[in-house]
mmCIF file of C-alpha atoms (C1' of nucleotides) in Angstrom:
data_model
loop_
_atom_site.group_PDB
_atom_site.id
_atom_site.type_symbol
_atom_site.label_atom_id
_atom_site.label_comp_id
_atom_site.label_asym_id
_atom_site.label_seq_id
_atom_site.Cartn_x
_atom_site.Cartn_y
_atom_site.Cartn_z
ATOM 1 C CA MET A 2 -43.843 16.517 -1.041
ATOM 2 C CA THR A 3 -41.117 14.030 -0.402
ATOM 3 C CA PHE A 4 -37.574 14.783 0.614
ATOM 4 C CA ILE A 5 -34.705 12.811 -0.756
ATOM 5 C CA THR A 6 -32.268 12.384 2.086
ATOM 6 C CA GLU A 7 -28.833 10.925 1.495
ATOM 7 C CA LYS A 8 -29.998 7.868 3.361
ATOM 8 C CA ASN A 9 -32.944 6.982 1.184
ATOM 9 C CA LYS A 10 -31.004 8.147 -1.854
ATOM 10 C CA ILE A 11 -28.766 5.144 -1.394
ATOM 11 C CA TYR A 12 -31.798 2.902 -1.381
ATOM 12 C CA SER A 13 -33.464 4.755 -4.269
ATOM 13 C CA ILE A 14 -30.411 4.143 -6.404
ATOM 14 C CA TYR A 15 -30.661 0.449 -5.688
ATOM 15 C CA THR A 16 -34.313 0.401 -6.710
ATOM 16 C CA ILE A 17 -33.657 2.271 -9.929
ATOM 17 C CA LEU A 18 -30.767 0.018 -10.905
ATOM 18 C CA TYR A 19 -32.720 -3.108 -10.054
ATOM 19 C CA ASN A 20 -35.723 -1.992 -12.078
ATOM 20 C CA GLU A 21 -33.440 -1.117 -14.970
ATOM 21 C CA TYR A 22 -31.206 -4.182 -15.029
ATOM 22 C CA GLY A 23 -33.013 -6.854 -13.031
ATOM 23 C CA PRO A 24 -31.328 -9.504 -10.888
ATOM 24 C CA GLN A 25 -27.686 -10.034 -11.804
ATOM 25 C CA GLY A 26 -27.470 -13.705 -10.897
ATOM 26 C CA TRP A 27 -24.230 -13.429 -9.013
ATOM 27 C CA TRP A 28 -23.336 -16.160 -6.594
ATOM 28 C CA PRO A 29 -26.498 -17.716 -5.259
ATOM 29 C CA VAL A 30 -28.218 -16.482 -2.141
ATOM 30 C CA ASP A 31 -29.409 -19.904 -1.043
ATOM 31 C CA GLY A 32 -27.691 -23.230 -0.594
ATOM 32 C CA LYS A 33 -25.591 -24.566 2.193
ATOM 33 C CA TYR A 34 -22.401 -23.305 3.730
ATOM 34 C CA PHE A 35 -18.956 -24.624 3.239
ATOM 35 C CA PRO A 36 -17.733 -27.241 4.054
ATOM 36 C CA GLU A 37 -21.074 -29.050 3.934
ATOM 37 C CA ASN A 38 -21.418 -27.934 0.340
ATOM 38 C CA GLU A 39 -18.497 -27.385 -1.984
ATOM 39 C CA LYS A 40 -20.094 -24.469 -3.811
ATOM 40 C CA PRO A 41 -19.011 -21.863 -1.266
ATOM 41 C CA PHE A 42 -15.374 -22.806 -1.699
ATOM 42 C CA GLU A 43 -15.756 -22.286 -5.391
ATOM 43 C CA ILE A 44 -17.022 -18.803 -4.598
ATOM 44 C CA ILE A 45 -13.983 -18.189 -2.445
ATOM 45 C CA VAL A 46 -11.640 -19.329 -5.197
ATOM 46 C CA GLY A 47 -13.517 -17.129 -7.664
ATOM 47 C CA ALA A 48 -13.192 -14.132 -5.355
ATOM 48 C CA ILE A 49 -9.406 -14.474 -5.455
ATOM 49 C CA LEU A 50 -9.139 -15.216 -9.162
ATOM 50 C CA THR A 51 -11.161 -12.149 -10.094
ATOM 51 C CA GLN A 52 -8.999 -9.675 -8.169
ATOM 52 C CA ASN A 53 -8.396 -6.772 -10.542
ATOM 53 C CA THR A 54 -9.368 -9.098 -13.370
ATOM 54 C CA SER A 55 -12.404 -9.490 -15.596
ATOM 55 C CA TRP A 56 -14.804 -12.198 -14.524
ATOM 56 C CA GLN A 57 -14.484 -13.791 -17.936
ATOM 57 C CA ASN A 58 -10.788 -14.420 -17.390
ATOM 58 C CA ALA A 59 -11.309 -15.540 -13.810
ATOM 59 C CA ASP A 60 -14.007 -17.925 -14.938
ATOM 60 C CA ARG A 61 -11.691 -19.579 -17.448
ATOM 61 C CA ALA A 62 -9.279 -20.346 -14.647
ATOM 62 C CA LEU A 63 -12.147 -21.577 -12.521
ATOM 63 C CA TYR A 64 -13.269 -23.790 -15.367
ATOM 64 C CA ASN A 65 -9.821 -25.384 -15.576
ATOM 65 C CA LEU A 66 -9.808 -26.078 -11.848
ATOM 66 C CA ARG A 67 -13.280 -27.562 -12.056
ATOM 67 C CA GLN A 68 -12.259 -29.851 -14.903
ATOM 68 C CA LYS A 69 -9.427 -31.184 -12.782
ATOM 69 C CA LYS A 70 -11.730 -31.509 -9.749
ATOM 70 C CA LEU A 71 -9.479 -29.248 -7.725
ATOM 71 C CA ILE A 72 -12.089 -27.030 -6.087
ATOM 72 C CA SER A 73 -11.418 -28.035 -2.498
ATOM 73 C CA PRO A 74 -8.840 -26.908 0.067
ATOM 74 C CA GLN A 75 -7.352 -30.386 0.288
ATOM 75 C CA LYS A 76 -6.904 -30.721 -3.458
ATOM 76 C CA ILE A 77 -5.395 -27.299 -3.867
ATOM 77 C CA ILE A 78 -2.856 -27.925 -1.130
ATOM 78 C CA CYS A 79 -1.864 -31.210 -2.740
ATOM 79 C CA THR A 80 -1.533 -29.834 -6.229
ATOM 80 C CA LYS A 81 1.979 -28.949 -7.334
ATOM 81 C CA ILE A 82 2.441 -25.231 -7.548
ATOM 82 C CA ASP A 83 3.471 -25.314 -11.215
ATOM 83 C CA VAL A 84 0.337 -27.223 -12.150
ATOM 84 C CA LEU A 85 -1.819 -24.814 -10.189
ATOM 85 C CA ARG A 86 -0.142 -21.837 -11.836
ATOM 86 C CA THR A 87 -0.703 -23.230 -15.305
ATOM 87 C CA LEU A 88 -4.360 -23.970 -14.688
ATOM 88 C CA ILE A 89 -5.155 -20.484 -13.426
ATOM 89 C CA LYS A 90 -3.008 -18.661 -15.956
ATOM 90 C CA PRO A 91 -5.966 -17.094 -17.804
ATOM 91 C CA SER A 92 -6.866 -15.098 -14.686
ATOM 92 C CA GLY A 93 -3.573 -13.213 -14.740
ATOM 93 C CA TYR A 94 -1.169 -12.648 -11.822
ATOM 94 C CA TYR A 95 -1.038 -16.395 -11.811
ATOM 95 C CA LYS A 96 1.997 -16.788 -9.553
ATOM 96 C CA GLN A 97 0.531 -14.556 -6.851
ATOM 97 C CA LYS A 98 -2.891 -16.072 -7.169
ATOM 98 C CA ALA A 99 -1.602 -19.634 -6.954
ATOM 99 C CA ALA A 100 0.061 -18.728 -3.663
ATOM 100 C CA ARG A 101 -3.106 -17.003 -2.489
ATOM 101 C CA LEU A 102 -5.226 -20.057 -3.279
ATOM 102 C CA ARG A 103 -2.882 -22.142 -1.192
ATOM 103 C CA ALA A 104 -2.990 -19.664 1.664
ATOM 104 C CA ILE A 105 -6.780 -19.539 1.795
ATOM 105 C CA SER A 106 -6.993 -23.320 1.462
ATOM 106 C CA LEU A 107 -4.703 -23.730 4.422
ATOM 107 C CA PHE A 108 -6.786 -21.257 6.362
ATOM 108 C CA PHE A 109 -9.988 -23.194 5.816
ATOM 109 C CA LEU A 110 -8.371 -26.528 6.584
ATOM 110 C CA LYS A 111 -7.049 -25.185 9.870
ATOM 111 C CA HIS A 112 -9.569 -22.762 11.246
ATOM 112 C CA LEU A 113 -12.927 -23.702 9.875
ATOM 113 C CA LYS A 114 -15.115 -26.572 10.844
ATOM 114 C CA GLU A 115 -18.629 -25.321 10.405
ATOM 115 C CA GLU A 116 -18.816 -21.732 11.478
ATOM 116 C CA VAL A 117 -18.399 -18.538 9.534
ATOM 117 C CA PRO A 118 -14.823 -17.180 9.587
ATOM 118 C CA LYS A 119 -14.097 -13.890 11.322
ATOM 119 C CA ARG A 120 -13.276 -10.987 9.072
ATOM 120 C CA GLU A 121 -10.161 -10.123 11.062
ATOM 121 C CA ASP A 122 -8.879 -13.666 10.584
ATOM 122 C CA LEU A 123 -9.536 -13.612 6.855
ATOM 123 C CA LEU A 124 -7.595 -10.357 6.605
ATOM 124 C CA LYS A 125 -4.521 -12.050 8.065
ATOM 125 C CA VAL A 126 -4.414 -14.474 5.149
ATOM 126 C CA THR A 127 -1.930 -13.374 2.488
ATOM 127 C CA GLY A 128 -3.765 -12.047 -0.511
ATOM 128 C CA ILE A 129 -7.049 -11.418 1.280
ATOM 129 C CA GLY A 130 -7.733 -7.706 1.572
ATOM 130 C CA PRO A 131 -10.917 -5.932 2.639
ATOM 131 C CA GLU A 132 -12.839 -6.423 -0.583
ATOM 132 C CA THR A 133 -12.008 -10.092 -0.973
ATOM 133 C CA ALA A 134 -12.723 -10.752 2.710
ATOM 134 C CA ASP A 135 -16.096 -9.070 2.452
ATOM 135 C CA SER A 136 -16.893 -10.841 -0.818
ATOM 136 C CA ILE A 137 -16.186 -14.159 0.852
ATOM 137 C CA LEU A 138 -18.311 -13.280 3.859
ATOM 138 C CA LEU A 139 -21.186 -12.014 1.745
ATOM 139 C CA TYR A 140 -21.242 -14.390 -1.196
ATOM 140 C CA ALA A 141 -19.968 -17.613 0.352
ATOM 141 C CA PHE A 142 -21.360 -17.267 3.884
ATOM 142 C CA HIS A 143 -24.340 -14.961 3.400
ATOM 143 C CA THR A 144 -23.068 -12.560 6.031
ATOM 144 C CA PRO A 145 -24.653 -9.122 5.633
ATOM 145 C CA VAL A 146 -21.558 -7.037 4.869
ATOM 146 C CA PHE A 147 -21.421 -4.522 2.055
ATOM 147 C CA VAL A 148 -18.680 -5.038 -0.521
ATOM 148 C CA VAL A 149 -16.925 -1.889 -1.717
ATOM 149 C CA ASP A 150 -14.872 -1.835 -4.882
ATOM 150 C CA ALA A 151 -13.335 0.618 -7.317
ATOM 151 C CA TYR A 152 -16.636 0.955 -9.176
ATOM 152 C CA THR A 153 -18.484 1.786 -5.985
ATOM 153 C CA LYS A 154 -16.095 4.555 -5.099
ATOM 154 C CA ARG A 155 -16.002 6.123 -8.549
ATOM 155 C CA MET A 156 -19.727 5.954 -9.040
ATOM 156 C CA PHE A 157 -20.709 7.312 -5.643
ATOM 157 C CA ILE A 158 -18.189 10.131 -5.847
ATOM 158 C CA ARG A 159 -20.020 11.224 -8.986
ATOM 159 C CA LEU A 160 -23.304 10.808 -7.159
ATOM 160 C CA ASP A 161 -21.836 13.102 -4.519
ATOM 161 C CA LEU A 162 -22.410 10.588 -1.738
ATOM 162 C CA VAL A 163 -18.748 9.694 -1.209
ATOM 163 C CA GLU A 164 -15.687 11.898 -0.809
ATOM 164 C CA LYS A 165 -12.562 11.397 -2.840
ATOM 165 C CA ASP A 166 -10.425 10.502 0.177
ATOM 166 C CA ASP A 167 -12.980 8.314 1.953
ATOM 167 C CA THR A 168 -11.462 4.974 2.917
ATOM 168 C CA TYR A 169 -12.868 1.530 2.272
ATOM 169 C CA THR A 170 -14.442 1.517 5.727
ATOM 170 C CA ASP A 171 -15.865 5.023 5.354
ATOM 171 C CA ILE A 172 -17.655 4.030 2.175
ATOM 172 C CA GLN A 173 -18.815 0.728 3.573
ATOM 173 C CA ASN A 174 -20.354 2.468 6.572
ATOM 174 C CA ILE A 175 -22.301 4.823 4.341
ATOM 175 C CA PHE A 176 -24.058 1.820 2.858
ATOM 176 C CA LEU A 177 -24.458 -0.090 6.105
ATOM 177 C CA ASN A 178 -26.008 2.975 7.743
ATOM 178 C CA SER A 179 -28.403 3.575 4.865
ATOM 179 C CA LEU A 180 -29.742 0.124 4.076
ATOM 180 C CA PRO A 181 -31.646 -2.619 5.863
ATOM 181 C CA CYS A 182 -29.198 -5.279 6.982
ATOM 182 C CA ASP A 183 -30.015 -7.939 4.418
ATOM 183 C CA HIS A 184 -27.414 -10.120 2.754
ATOM 184 C CA SER A 185 -29.424 -10.700 -0.394
ATOM 185 C CA LEU A 186 -29.925 -6.959 -0.809
ATOM 186 C CA PHE A 187 -26.178 -6.384 -0.403
ATOM 187 C CA ASN A 188 -25.502 -9.196 -2.839
ATOM 188 C CA GLU A 189 -27.703 -7.710 -5.517
ATOM 189 C CA TYR A 190 -26.701 -4.094 -4.905
ATOM 190 C CA HIS A 191 -22.994 -4.759 -5.283
ATOM 191 C CA ALA A 192 -23.609 -6.704 -8.484
ATOM 192 C CA LEU A 193 -25.726 -3.886 -9.868
ATOM 193 C CA ILE A 194 -23.021 -1.346 -9.061
ATOM 194 C CA VAL A 195 -20.535 -3.460 -10.979
ATOM 195 C CA LYS A 196 -22.924 -3.632 -13.926
ATOM 196 C CA GLN A 197 -23.494 0.116 -13.919
ATOM 197 C CA GLY A 198 -19.797 0.836 -13.401
ATOM 198 C CA LYS A 199 -18.823 -1.356 -16.324
ATOM 199 C CA GLU A 200 -21.377 -0.219 -18.835
ATOM 200 C CA VAL A 201 -22.324 3.344 -17.932
ATOM 201 C CA CYS A 202 -20.399 4.920 -15.060
ATOM 202 C CA ARG A 203 -17.118 3.952 -16.663
ATOM 203 C CA LYS A 204 -13.856 5.777 -16.244
ATOM 204 C CA ARG A 205 -15.048 7.810 -19.167
ATOM 205 C CA PRO A 206 -18.733 7.865 -18.261
ATOM 206 C CA LEU A 207 -21.694 7.657 -20.614
ATOM 207 C CA CYS A 208 -23.927 10.137 -18.821
ATOM 208 C CA SER A 209 -26.232 10.454 -21.795
ATOM 209 C CA ILE A 210 -27.543 6.930 -21.266
ATOM 210 C CA CYS A 211 -27.429 6.948 -17.452
ATOM 211 C CA ILE A 212 -30.679 5.886 -15.813
ATOM 212 C CA LEU A 213 -29.689 7.645 -12.578
ATOM 213 C CA ARG A 214 -29.282 10.930 -14.405
ATOM 214 C CA LYS A 215 -32.582 10.331 -16.175
ATOM 215 C CA LYS A 216 -34.266 9.760 -12.817
ATOM 216 C CA LYS A 217 -32.554 12.906 -11.510
ATOM 217 C CA VAL A 218 -30.623 11.124 -8.795
ATOM 218 C CA CYS A 219 -27.351 12.154 -10.372
ATOM 219 C CA SER A 220 -26.433 15.656 -11.406
ATOM 220 C CA PHE A 221 -22.969 14.751 -12.540
ATOM 221 C CA ASN A 222 -22.573 15.370 -16.209
ATOM 222 C CA PHE A 223 -19.700 14.565 -18.429
ATOM 223 C CA PHE A 224 -19.120 16.186 -21.757
ATOM 224 C CA ILE A 225 -16.436 15.414 -24.243
ATOM 225 C CA THR A 226 -15.060 18.793 -25.139
ATOM 226 C CA GLY A 227 -12.666 18.009 -27.953
ATOM 227 C CA LYS A 228 -12.989 16.632 -31.474
ATOM 228 C "C1'" DA B 27 -1.676 0.047 -30.279
ATOM 229 C "C1'" DT B 28 -3.549 1.524 -25.822
ATOM 230 C "C1'" DC B 29 -6.554 0.832 -22.033
ATOM 231 C "C1'" DC B 30 -9.007 -1.790 -18.814
ATOM 232 C "C1'" DA B 31 -10.541 -5.627 -15.686
ATOM 233 C "C1'" DG B 32 -15.421 -7.579 -9.493
ATOM 234 C "C1'" DG B 33 -7.117 -5.838 -5.563
ATOM 235 C "C1'" DC B 34 -3.277 -6.762 -2.764
ATOM 236 C "C1'" DG B 35 1.414 -6.449 -0.800
ATOM 237 C "C1'" DT B 36 5.575 -3.925 -0.861
ATOM 238 C "C1'" DT B 37 8.230 0.086 -1.100
ATOM 239 C "C1'" DA B 38 8.857 5.049 -1.325
ATOM 240 C "C1'" DT B 39 7.279 9.806 0.086
ATOM 241 C "C1'" DA C 24 -0.685 7.908 6.874
ATOM 242 C "C1'" DT C 25 -0.954 7.995 1.966
ATOM 243 C "C1'" DA C 26 0.976 7.395 -2.879
ATOM 244 C "C1'" DA C 27 3.156 4.771 -6.383
ATOM 245 C "C1'" DC C 28 4.501 0.441 -8.299
ATOM 246 C "C1'" DG C 29 4.523 -4.559 -9.846
ATOM 247 C "C1'" DC C 30 1.893 -8.332 -10.719
ATOM 248 C "C1'" DA C 31 -0.327 -10.753 -16.145
ATOM 249 C "C1'" DT C 32 -3.928 -12.357 -19.032
ATOM 250 C "C1'" DG C 33 -7.484 -11.526 -22.723
ATOM 251 C "C1'" DG C 34 -11.042 -8.367 -24.792
ATOM 252 C "C1'" DA C 35 -12.595 -3.942 -26.614
#
DNA sequence: ATCCAGGCGTTAT
DNA sequence: ATAACGCATGGA
C-alpha cells in the first residue's frame, strides 16, 4: 500500500511525463558559463525573444542575429536600434524586445565578470520579470531554480496542486519543496510541462489523450457539451 | 476569420 | 494588492 502525497505527486508527474515524452532537448545542461562561452548569452537572448511568443518565431529572430554575428552584449549595444528591430521582427513585440536586449546586454557588460548574476539584480533590468530571470538562471547558468509559466499554472490548477490565486512565488515554492534540488531535473521538468501544456493540457484540454489522467494522477475531466 | 504563443510594464480599479 | 490593457508576428 503506497500513499500518494502531494509531495511525491509532483515528482510522479515528472516521471510519467518523462517516460511518455522523453528528454525535450531544451538548452543544454552542460557546457561552460557566460562569458567564457558565448552559448549562454544566446540562451539569454532566446529567453527574451520567446516572451509570450512561440519558440518558432523567437528562433527565427535568433537565427537572424546569429547570421549577423550579433549574439554578444558588445555587438548588441553597438547595433543601431532600427537594425536590431528589423532583425528580431519575427519574434513580435520587436520594439520592446530590441530595448530589452539592449538593457540585458548593458547589464552583463557592467555587472558580470565570471559569476552568476543575482536574481534580484536581474529583476531590476527592464523587461526581465520573474519567469525570464529564472529561465536565465536555470538555462544559462545552471542554477537550480524552478521556472513557472502560464502552462504550469493552468496545468497544476487542473491537477489540483495549485490554487487559482497562487502567485508566481507560491507556485515556485510548491515545486522547490517537492523536488530534489537539481538543475537538470528542473530543466527537463519545465520543458515537459510546456510540451504537455501545448499538446494536451491546452486552454481547451484534450483529457481523452492525457497520460496523467490515464495514470490516475489527474481527475480533472473536460467534456465538450455542445454540438 | 479567430485564437494562441516558453511575459512584462503601465495604468486603472 | 490585483485586474485589465498594449505590445506584434506567424501558424493552426
